[in-house]
Amino acid sequence: MKQPHAAIREPDAPMTLTRVPDPLSALTRLAAAEDFVDFVVYEQPGRWVFAANPVASVTLEAEQIRIRVGDEDRRQRWTGSPAKVLESALAVLFPESPSERGAYGWLGFALCAYSLGAERHLTGDVLAHLMVPSIEVVIDAHGDVTMCGGTSQERGAVRRALAGADVAVRAPAVIDTRSDSSDYRGRATAAIAEISAGAYEKVILSRRVDVPFAVDMAQTYRLGRQHNTPARSFLLCTGGLEAAGFSPELVVAVNADGLVTTEPLAGTRAFGRGDRADQRARADLVSDPKEIVEHAVSVRTAMTEVASVAAPGTPSVSDFMAVRERGSVQHLASTVQGRLAPNRTAWDAVEALFPSVTASGIPKASAVDAIFRLDDSDRGLYSGAVVAVSPNGALEATLVLRAVYQQGRNAWLRAGAGIIAQSDPEREFEETCEKLGSVAPYVVPATPTASNLCS
């Protein structure tokens, strides 16, 4: 893949700004500012990044890849591994020394079709979108702000947004999450029959809940983050799609030293219903044979996938079957790690681990085929990943669950549950309701005059 003629402008040195008293409020104002029409907010432990106004982007479609640098827009056909194609495209954007800025964006669930033999199910959607921002704003847990890059107009817009008055969050609207227009119970029953016939061991089936109004994504993110305890969180408006979510786990993280980490969560009970009820649910979770089997087979698969890209002897499991609280639910959780083999890269780890076993199934190829057949509509970004890439080789891909989505004039939620032979369709439906409870109570309608649709 040849380097575009236009070059990405190197950013100015990072600039420290005044501390903000409430990082979430500051991020809400940045996201709502008219100066930033294309952005990603990404939260890691102890810090938020606001990356906006791309100077370059990569969009992967089924038939072509588009690389835009400034006003130049190049398109060409691609073959091979989507993850490696994205890696090559980013190498074009960072051809020499590392930049101060990274790349941010998302991978749709359908990206997995190529590695798992499911291309026949594709419907022509965008598979992935990554962008290199003009400006990055980092806010740490103490509210200290660092700004990097940007034009004078963008830097001024950041200062005005950070200095602006706090905006009260409007009341959320009620969303009916219990309606079952897609016959989730019936689809779960069909999957159990396929599992019993030996087609696969486990599949995650999901259901979509349409939101009957336009959503104020920034205010929804702020309110929802106040009531969730995610592994990572995100708010994005890029690649023609808006989403705000509270990810319970990493698909994969690879640090600059090559340490690969994935965090399979499988096994769920409700949380936040009072200490006594939560303790009863936890005791039931850690002793339920169905949940234990579901978790164990997910960890087994994650170990195999990490081992496929790791140096021999380095894969390991820690915190096996720990319980982690994520908003309105609690999960059985484990951490699987390994060190990249010398001939492997972070994008090799993405290819090996995407999509997350906890959002697809076992074996993945058969489970993904079942998802394309049995889910009620295309998943889009649901169970895909939000990605943050550093030019030094570090990468994080966080699982897109517990989110609200908006495209054009349509908004929706989505949740799923893991189906195995021992599953009860009614209990699996109830699990989807419990997971929707992490987002649905915090969805704030847009004002009638708002124009928050993604460009």
mmCIF file of N, CA and C in Angstrom, residues 332-426:
data_model
loop_
_atom_site.group_PDB
_atom_site.id
_atom_site.type_symbol
_atom_site.label_atom_id
_atom_site.label_comp_id
_atom_site.label_asym_id
_atom_site.label_seq_id
_atom_site.Cartn_x
_atom_site.Cartn_y
_atom_site.Cartn_z
ATOM 1 N N LEU A 332 -19.014 -13.506 36.255
ATOM 2 C CA LEU A 332 -17.813 -14.291 36.463
ATOM 3 C C LEU A 332 -16.762 -13.791 35.480
ATOM 4 N N ALA A 333 -15.538 -13.597 35.967
ATOM 5 C CA ALA A 333 -14.501 -12.973 35.142
ATOM 6 C C ALA A 333 -13.159 -13.633 35.387
ATOM 7 N N SER A 334 -12.334 -13.655 34.345
ATOM 8 C CA SER A 334 -10.952 -14.120 34.442
ATOM 9 C C SER A 334 -10.083 -13.221 33.578
ATOM 10 N N THR A 335 -8.795 -13.234 33.832
ATOM 11 C CA THR A 335 -7.835 -12.497 33.024
ATOM 12 C C THR A 335 -6.865 -13.481 32.392
ATOM 13 N N VAL A 336 -6.711 -13.384 31.069
ATOM 14 C CA VAL A 336 -5.795 -14.246 30.329
ATOM 15 C C VAL A 336 -4.723 -13.358 29.703
ATOM 16 N N GLN A 337 -3.455 -13.740 29.893
ATOM 17 C CA GLN A 337 -2.347 -12.928 29.378
ATOM 18 C C GLN A 337 -1.296 -13.802 28.717
ATOM 19 N N GLY A 338 -0.489 -13.170 27.884
ATOM 20 C CA GLY A 338 0.663 -13.811 27.268
ATOM 21 C C GLY A 338 1.546 -12.723 26.676
ATOM 22 N N ARG A 339 2.756 -13.078 26.282
ATOM 23 C CA ARG A 339 3.644 -12.093 25.666
ATOM 24 C C ARG A 339 3.781 -12.397 24.186
ATOM 25 N N LEU A 340 3.608 -11.349 23.359
ATOM 26 C CA LEU A 340 3.661 -11.543 21.908
ATOM 27 C C LEU A 340 4.932 -12.257 21.482
ATOM 28 N N ALA A 341 4.779 -13.224 20.592
ATOM 29 C CA ALA A 341 5.940 -13.858 19.978
ATOM 30 C C ALA A 341 6.679 -12.821 19.138
ATOM 31 N N PRO A 342 7.977 -12.993 18.936
ATOM 32 C CA PRO A 342 8.775 -11.973 18.227
ATOM 33 C C PRO A 342 8.263 -11.619 16.839
ATOM 34 N N ASN A 343 7.644 -12.552 16.165
ATOM 35 C CA ASN A 343 7.174 -12.301 14.795
ATOM 36 C C ASN A 343 5.713 -11.879 14.742
ATOM 37 N N ARG A 344 5.128 -11.510 15.870
ATOM 38 C CA ARG A 344 3.722 -11.139 15.931
ATOM 39 C C ARG A 344 3.553 -9.677 16.329
ATOM 40 N N THR A 345 2.417 -9.093 15.918
ATOM 41 C CA THR A 345 2.129 -7.697 16.241
ATOM 42 C C THR A 345 0.803 -7.610 16.986
ATOM 43 N N ALA A 346 0.495 -6.410 17.445
ATOM 44 C CA ALA A 346 -0.767 -6.191 18.142
ATOM 45 C C ALA A 346 -1.956 -6.534 17.260
ATOM 46 N N TRP A 347 -1.863 -6.266 15.958
ATOM 47 C CA TRP A 347 -2.979 -6.573 15.065
ATOM 48 C C TRP A 347 -3.133 -8.072 14.837
ATOM 49 N N ASP A 348 -2.056 -8.830 14.987
ATOM 50 C CA ASP A 348 -2.191 -10.289 14.986
ATOM 51 C C ASP A 348 -3.029 -10.734 16.181
ATOM 52 N N ALA A 349 -2.819 -10.079 17.326
ATOM 53 C CA ALA A 349 -3.613 -10.404 18.516
ATOM 54 C C ALA A 349 -5.077 -10.047 18.306
ATOM 55 N N VAL A 350 -5.340 -8.921 17.641
ATOM 56 C CA VAL A 350 -6.725 -8.563 17.325
ATOM 57 C C VAL A 350 -7.350 -9.641 16.467
ATOM 58 N N GLU A 351 -6.641 -10.075 15.440
ATOM 59 C CA GLU A 351 -7.194 -11.093 14.541
ATOM 60 C C GLU A 351 -7.493 -12.392 15.289
ATOM 61 N N ALA A 352 -6.628 -12.746 16.239
ATOM 62 C CA ALA A 352 -6.807 -13.997 16.969
ATOM 63 C C ALA A 352 -7.971 -13.933 17.950
ATOM 64 N N LEU A 353 -8.206 -12.780 18.547
ATOM 65 C CA LEU A 353 -9.163 -12.673 19.649
ATOM 66 C C LEU A 353 -10.490 -12.024 19.270
ATOM 67 N N PHE A 354 -10.568 -11.395 18.100
ATOM 68 C CA PHE A 354 -11.801 -10.736 17.682
ATOM 69 C C PHE A 354 -12.645 -11.671 16.826
ATOM 70 N N PRO A 355 -13.958 -11.740 17.056
ATOM 71 C CA PRO A 355 -14.681 -11.047 18.119
ATOM 72 C C PRO A 355 -14.484 -11.755 19.452
ATOM 73 N N SER A 356 -14.788 -11.093 20.528
ATOM 74 C CA SER A 356 -14.638 -11.701 21.840
ATOM 75 C C SER A 356 -15.428 -13.003 21.914
ATOM 76 N N VAL A 357 -14.820 -14.013 22.509
ATOM 77 C CA VAL A 357 -15.519 -15.290 22.668
ATOM 78 C C VAL A 357 -16.776 -15.117 23.501
ATOM 79 N N THR A 358 -16.785 -14.130 24.399
ATOM 80 C CA THR A 358 -17.940 -13.927 25.271
ATOM 81 C C THR A 358 -19.086 -13.207 24.571
ATOM 82 N N ALA A 359 -18.866 -12.774 23.331
ATOM 83 C CA ALA A 359 -19.932 -12.130 22.563
ATOM 84 C C ALA A 359 -20.210 -12.851 21.257
ATOM 85 N N SER A 360 -19.569 -13.998 21.068
ATOM 86 C CA SER A 360 -19.780 -14.765 19.834
ATOM 87 C C SER A 360 -20.174 -16.196 20.179
ATOM 88 N N GLY A 361 -19.215 -17.021 20.613
ATOM 89 C CA GLY A 361 -19.556 -18.382 20.975
ATOM 90 C C GLY A 361 -18.403 -19.330 20.745
ATOM 91 N N ILE A 362 -18.679 -20.638 20.877
ATOM 92 C CA ILE A 362 -17.653 -21.666 20.796
ATOM 93 C C ILE A 362 -18.224 -22.863 20.043
ATOM 94 N N PRO A 363 -17.460 -23.419 19.050
ATOM 95 C CA PRO A 363 -16.330 -22.789 18.362
ATOM 96 C C PRO A 363 -16.798 -21.527 17.633
ATOM 97 N N LYS A 364 -15.885 -20.606 17.461
ATOM 98 C CA LYS A 364 -16.301 -19.306 16.938
ATOM 99 C C LYS A 364 -16.926 -19.393 15.553
ATOM 100 N N ALA A 365 -16.336 -20.159 14.652
ATOM 101 C CA ALA A 365 -16.835 -20.181 13.273
ATOM 102 C C ALA A 365 -18.287 -20.650 13.226
ATOM 103 N N SER A 366 -18.603 -21.733 13.907
ATOM 104 C CA SER A 366 -19.978 -22.239 13.895
ATOM 105 C C SER A 366 -20.916 -21.293 14.635
ATOM 106 N N ALA A 367 -20.424 -20.720 15.738
ATOM 107 C CA ALA A 367 -21.259 -19.807 16.511
ATOM 108 C C ALA A 367 -21.556 -18.533 15.736
ATOM 109 N N VAL A 368 -20.548 -17.995 15.050
ATOM 110 C CA VAL A 368 -20.768 -16.776 14.271
ATOM 111 C C VAL A 368 -21.737 -17.046 13.131
ATOM 112 N N ASP A 369 -21.639 -18.204 12.493
ATOM 113 C CA ASP A 369 -22.614 -18.564 11.463
ATOM 114 C C ASP A 369 -24.022 -18.578 12.052
ATOM 115 N N ALA A 370 -24.178 -19.125 13.261
ATOM 116 C CA ALA A 370 -25.488 -19.147 13.917
ATOM 117 C C ALA A 370 -25.968 -17.739 14.239
ATOM 118 N N ILE A 371 -25.058 -16.865 14.642
ATOM 119 C CA ILE A 371 -25.435 -15.485 14.942
ATOM 120 C C ILE A 371 -25.993 -14.804 13.689
ATOM 121 N N PHE A 372 -25.302 -14.948 12.577
ATOM 122 C CA PHE A 372 -25.794 -14.341 11.341
ATOM 123 C C PHE A 372 -27.158 -14.910 10.949
ATOM 124 N N ARG A 373 -27.395 -16.166 11.276
ATOM 125 C CA ARG A 373 -28.670 -16.792 10.912
ATOM 126 C C ARG A 373 -29.790 -16.489 11.908
ATOM 127 N N LEU A 374 -29.476 -16.471 13.198
ATOM 128 C CA LEU A 374 -30.508 -16.452 14.224
ATOM 129 C C LEU A 374 -30.721 -15.102 14.893
ATOM 130 N N ASP A 375 -29.734 -14.207 14.866
ATOM 131 C CA ASP A 375 -29.974 -12.893 15.458
ATOM 132 C C ASP A 375 -31.024 -12.148 14.640
ATOM 133 N N ASP A 376 -31.705 -11.198 15.298
ATOM 134 C CA ASP A 376 -32.875 -10.596 14.656
ATOM 135 C C ASP A 376 -32.531 -9.539 13.617
ATOM 136 N N SER A 377 -31.307 -9.051 13.582
ATOM 137 C CA SER A 377 -30.888 -8.065 12.578
ATOM 138 C C SER A 377 -29.372 -7.984 12.620
ATOM 139 N N ASP A 378 -28.782 -7.241 11.676
ATOM 140 C CA ASP A 378 -27.332 -7.065 11.682
ATOM 141 C C ASP A 378 -26.883 -6.425 12.996
ATOM 142 N N ARG A 379 -25.788 -6.903 13.526
ATOM 143 C CA ARG A 379 -25.313 -6.386 14.812
ATOM 144 C C ARG A 379 -24.696 -4.995 14.691
ATOM 145 N N GLY A 380 -24.092 -4.681 13.565
ATOM 146 C CA GLY A 380 -23.415 -3.393 13.442
ATOM 147 C C GLY A 380 -22.248 -3.313 14.393
ATOM 148 N N LEU A 381 -22.223 -2.294 15.240
ATOM 149 C CA LEU A 381 -21.131 -2.107 16.187
ATOM 150 C C LEU A 381 -21.283 -2.995 17.422
ATOM 151 N N TYR A 382 -22.491 -3.425 17.731
ATOM 152 C CA TYR A 382 -22.700 -4.276 18.907
ATOM 153 C C TYR A 382 -21.807 -5.519 18.834
ATOM 154 N N SER A 383 -21.086 -5.796 19.916
ATOM 155 C CA SER A 383 -20.134 -6.895 20.079
ATOM 156 C C SER A 383 -18.913 -6.758 19.170
ATOM 157 N N GLY A 384 -18.763 -5.581 18.544
ATOM 158 C CA GLY A 384 -17.513 -5.224 17.895
ATOM 159 C C GLY A 384 -16.569 -4.629 18.928
ATOM 160 N N ALA A 385 -15.821 -3.608 18.532
ATOM 161 C CA ALA A 385 -14.850 -3.027 19.457
ATOM 162 C C ALA A 385 -14.624 -1.563 19.151
ATOM 163 N N VAL A 386 -14.386 -0.769 20.210
ATOM 164 C CA VAL A 386 -13.821 0.562 20.073
ATOM 165 C C VAL A 386 -12.311 0.420 20.251
ATOM 166 N N VAL A 387 -11.563 1.044 19.351
ATOM 167 C CA VAL A 387 -10.125 0.814 19.269
ATOM 168 C C VAL A 387 -9.359 2.104 19.527
ATOM 169 N N ALA A 388 -8.311 1.991 20.323
ATOM 170 C CA ALA A 388 -7.359 3.081 20.522
ATOM 171 C C ALA A 388 -5.976 2.531 20.200
ATOM 172 N N VAL A 389 -5.294 3.160 19.239
ATOM 173 C CA VAL A 389 -4.019 2.663 18.745
ATOM 174 C C VAL A 389 -2.950 3.725 18.963
ATOM 175 N N SER A 390 -1.801 3.303 19.473
ATOM 176 C CA SER A 390 -0.659 4.198 19.614
ATOM 177 C C SER A 390 0.368 3.870 18.546
ATOM 178 N N PRO A 391 1.032 4.874 17.979
ATOM 179 C CA PRO A 391 2.062 4.582 16.979
ATOM 180 C C PRO A 391 3.233 3.775 17.527
ATOM 181 N N ASN A 392 3.382 3.683 18.863
ATOM 182 C CA ASN A 392 4.483 2.892 19.419
ATOM 183 C C ASN A 392 4.154 1.402 19.493
ATOM 184 N N GLY A 393 2.986 1.013 18.978
ATOM 185 C CA GLY A 393 2.632 -0.397 18.929
ATOM 186 C C GLY A 393 1.594 -0.830 19.938
ATOM 187 N N ALA A 394 1.317 0.010 20.933
ATOM 188 C CA ALA A 394 0.291 -0.336 21.911
ATOM 189 C C ALA A 394 -1.094 -0.204 21.284
ATOM 190 N N LEU A 395 -2.018 -1.048 21.733
ATOM 191 C CA LEU A 395 -3.363 -1.069 21.171
ATOM 192 C C LEU A 395 -4.334 -1.578 22.226
ATOM 193 N N GLU A 396 -5.517 -0.980 22.234
ATOM 194 C CA GLU A 396 -6.618 -1.517 23.026
ATOM 195 C C GLU A 396 -7.849 -1.638 22.140
ATOM 196 N N ALA A 397 -8.534 -2.762 22.264
ATOM 197 C CA ALA A 397 -9.825 -2.960 21.616
ATOM 198 C C ALA A 397 -10.803 -3.370 22.706
ATOM 199 N N THR A 398 -11.726 -2.473 23.036
ATOM 200 C CA THR A 398 -12.665 -2.746 24.115
ATOM 201 C C THR A 398 -13.996 -3.206 23.547
ATOM 202 N N LEU A 399 -14.590 -4.169 24.196
ATOM 203 C CA LEU A 399 -15.805 -4.804 23.695
ATOM 204 C C LEU A 399 -16.992 -3.848 23.754
ATOM 205 N N VAL A 400 -17.723 -3.743 22.656
ATOM 206 C CA VAL A 400 -18.884 -2.853 22.596
ATOM 207 C C VAL A 400 -20.131 -3.619 23.050
ATOM 208 N N LEU A 401 -20.439 -3.452 24.312
ATOM 209 C CA LEU A 401 -21.677 -3.920 24.923
ATOM 210 C C LEU A 401 -22.160 -2.814 25.849
ATOM 211 N N ARG A 402 -23.373 -2.943 26.391
ATOM 212 C CA ARG A 402 -23.946 -1.952 27.316
ATOM 213 C C ARG A 402 -23.863 -0.554 26.703
ATOM 214 N N ALA A 403 -24.418 -0.410 25.516
ATOM 215 C CA ALA A 403 -24.292 0.826 24.757
ATOM 216 C C ALA A 403 -25.619 1.215 24.129
ATOM 217 N N VAL A 404 -25.704 2.496 23.745
ATOM 218 C CA VAL A 404 -26.792 3.006 22.928
ATOM 219 C C VAL A 404 -26.185 3.449 21.610
ATOM 220 N N TYR A 405 -26.905 3.216 20.513
ATOM 221 C CA TYR A 405 -26.401 3.471 19.170
ATOM 222 C C TYR A 405 -27.353 4.411 18.447
ATOM 223 N N GLN A 406 -26.798 5.199 17.525
ATOM 224 C CA GLN A 406 -27.630 6.102 16.734
ATOM 225 C C GLN A 406 -27.002 6.282 15.351
ATOM 226 N N GLN A 407 -27.843 6.152 14.339
ATOM 227 C CA GLN A 407 -27.392 6.353 12.960
ATOM 228 C C GLN A 407 -28.537 6.974 12.190
ATOM 229 N N GLY A 408 -28.259 8.102 11.564
ATOM 230 C CA GLY A 408 -29.345 8.824 10.919
ATOM 231 C C GLY A 408 -30.385 9.209 11.946
ATOM 232 N N ARG A 409 -31.619 8.836 11.709
ATOM 233 C CA ARG A 409 -32.707 9.152 12.639
ATOM 234 C C ARG A 409 -33.114 7.954 13.495
ATOM 235 N N ASN A 410 -32.310 6.908 13.468
ATOM 236 C CA ASN A 410 -32.642 5.704 14.217
ATOM 237 C C ASN A 410 -31.713 5.533 15.407
ATOM 238 N N ALA A 411 -32.288 5.194 16.561
ATOM 239 C CA ALA A 411 -31.511 4.908 17.764
ATOM 240 C C ALA A 411 -31.991 3.577 18.341
ATOM 241 N N TRP A 412 -31.076 2.867 19.007
ATOM 242 C CA TRP A 412 -31.446 1.557 19.524
ATOM 243 C C TRP A 412 -30.470 1.114 20.616
ATOM 244 N N LEU A 413 -30.909 0.121 21.378
ATOM 245 C CA LEU A 413 -30.098 -0.607 22.342
ATOM 246 C C LEU A 413 -29.996 -2.057 21.870
ATOM 247 N N ARG A 414 -29.057 -2.789 22.464
ATOM 248 C CA ARG A 414 -28.963 -4.207 22.119
ATOM 249 C C ARG A 414 -28.294 -4.953 23.274
ATOM 250 N N ALA A 415 -28.761 -6.164 23.539
ATOM 251 C CA ALA A 415 -28.155 -6.995 24.579
ATOM 252 C C ALA A 415 -28.330 -8.450 24.200
ATOM 253 N N GLY A 416 -27.428 -9.291 24.725
ATOM 254 C CA GLY A 416 -27.480 -10.706 24.424
ATOM 255 C C GLY A 416 -27.195 -11.553 25.641
ATOM 256 N N ALA A 417 -27.235 -12.860 25.461
ATOM 257 C CA ALA A 417 -26.936 -13.816 26.522
ATOM 258 C C ALA A 417 -26.334 -15.067 25.896
ATOM 259 N N GLY A 418 -25.508 -15.748 26.675
ATOM 260 C CA GLY A 418 -24.851 -16.951 26.190
ATOM 261 C C GLY A 418 -25.750 -18.164 26.298
ATOM 262 N N ILE A 419 -25.940 -18.840 25.177
ATOM 263 C CA ILE A 419 -26.802 -20.023 25.118
ATOM 264 C C ILE A 419 -25.922 -21.269 25.070
ATOM 265 N N ILE A 420 -26.140 -22.200 26.003
ATOM 266 C CA ILE A 420 -25.498 -23.502 25.969
ATOM 267 C C ILE A 420 -26.591 -24.566 26.110
ATOM 268 N N ALA A 421 -26.182 -25.823 26.120
ATOM 269 C CA ALA A 421 -27.177 -26.900 26.147
ATOM 270 C C ALA A 421 -28.066 -26.835 27.385
ATOM 271 N N GLN A 422 -27.495 -26.345 28.499
ATOM 272 C CA GLN A 422 -28.252 -26.299 29.756
ATOM 273 C C GLN A 422 -29.098 -25.038 29.894
ATOM 274 N N SER A 423 -29.134 -24.203 28.893
ATOM 275 C CA SER A 423 -29.820 -22.918 29.000
ATOM 276 C C SER A 423 -31.334 -23.078 29.105
ATOM 277 N N ASP A 424 -31.943 -22.133 29.805
ATOM 278 C CA ASP A 424 -33.391 -21.989 29.854
ATOM 279 C C ASP A 424 -33.747 -20.703 29.115
ATOM 280 N N PRO A 425 -34.508 -20.761 28.019
ATOM 281 C CA PRO A 425 -34.787 -19.554 27.231
ATOM 282 C C PRO A 425 -35.360 -18.404 28.056
ATOM 283 N N GLU A 426 -36.196 -18.706 29.022
ATOM 284 C CA GLU A 426 -36.776 -17.634 29.842
ATOM 285 C C GLU A 426 -35.703 -16.947 30.664
#
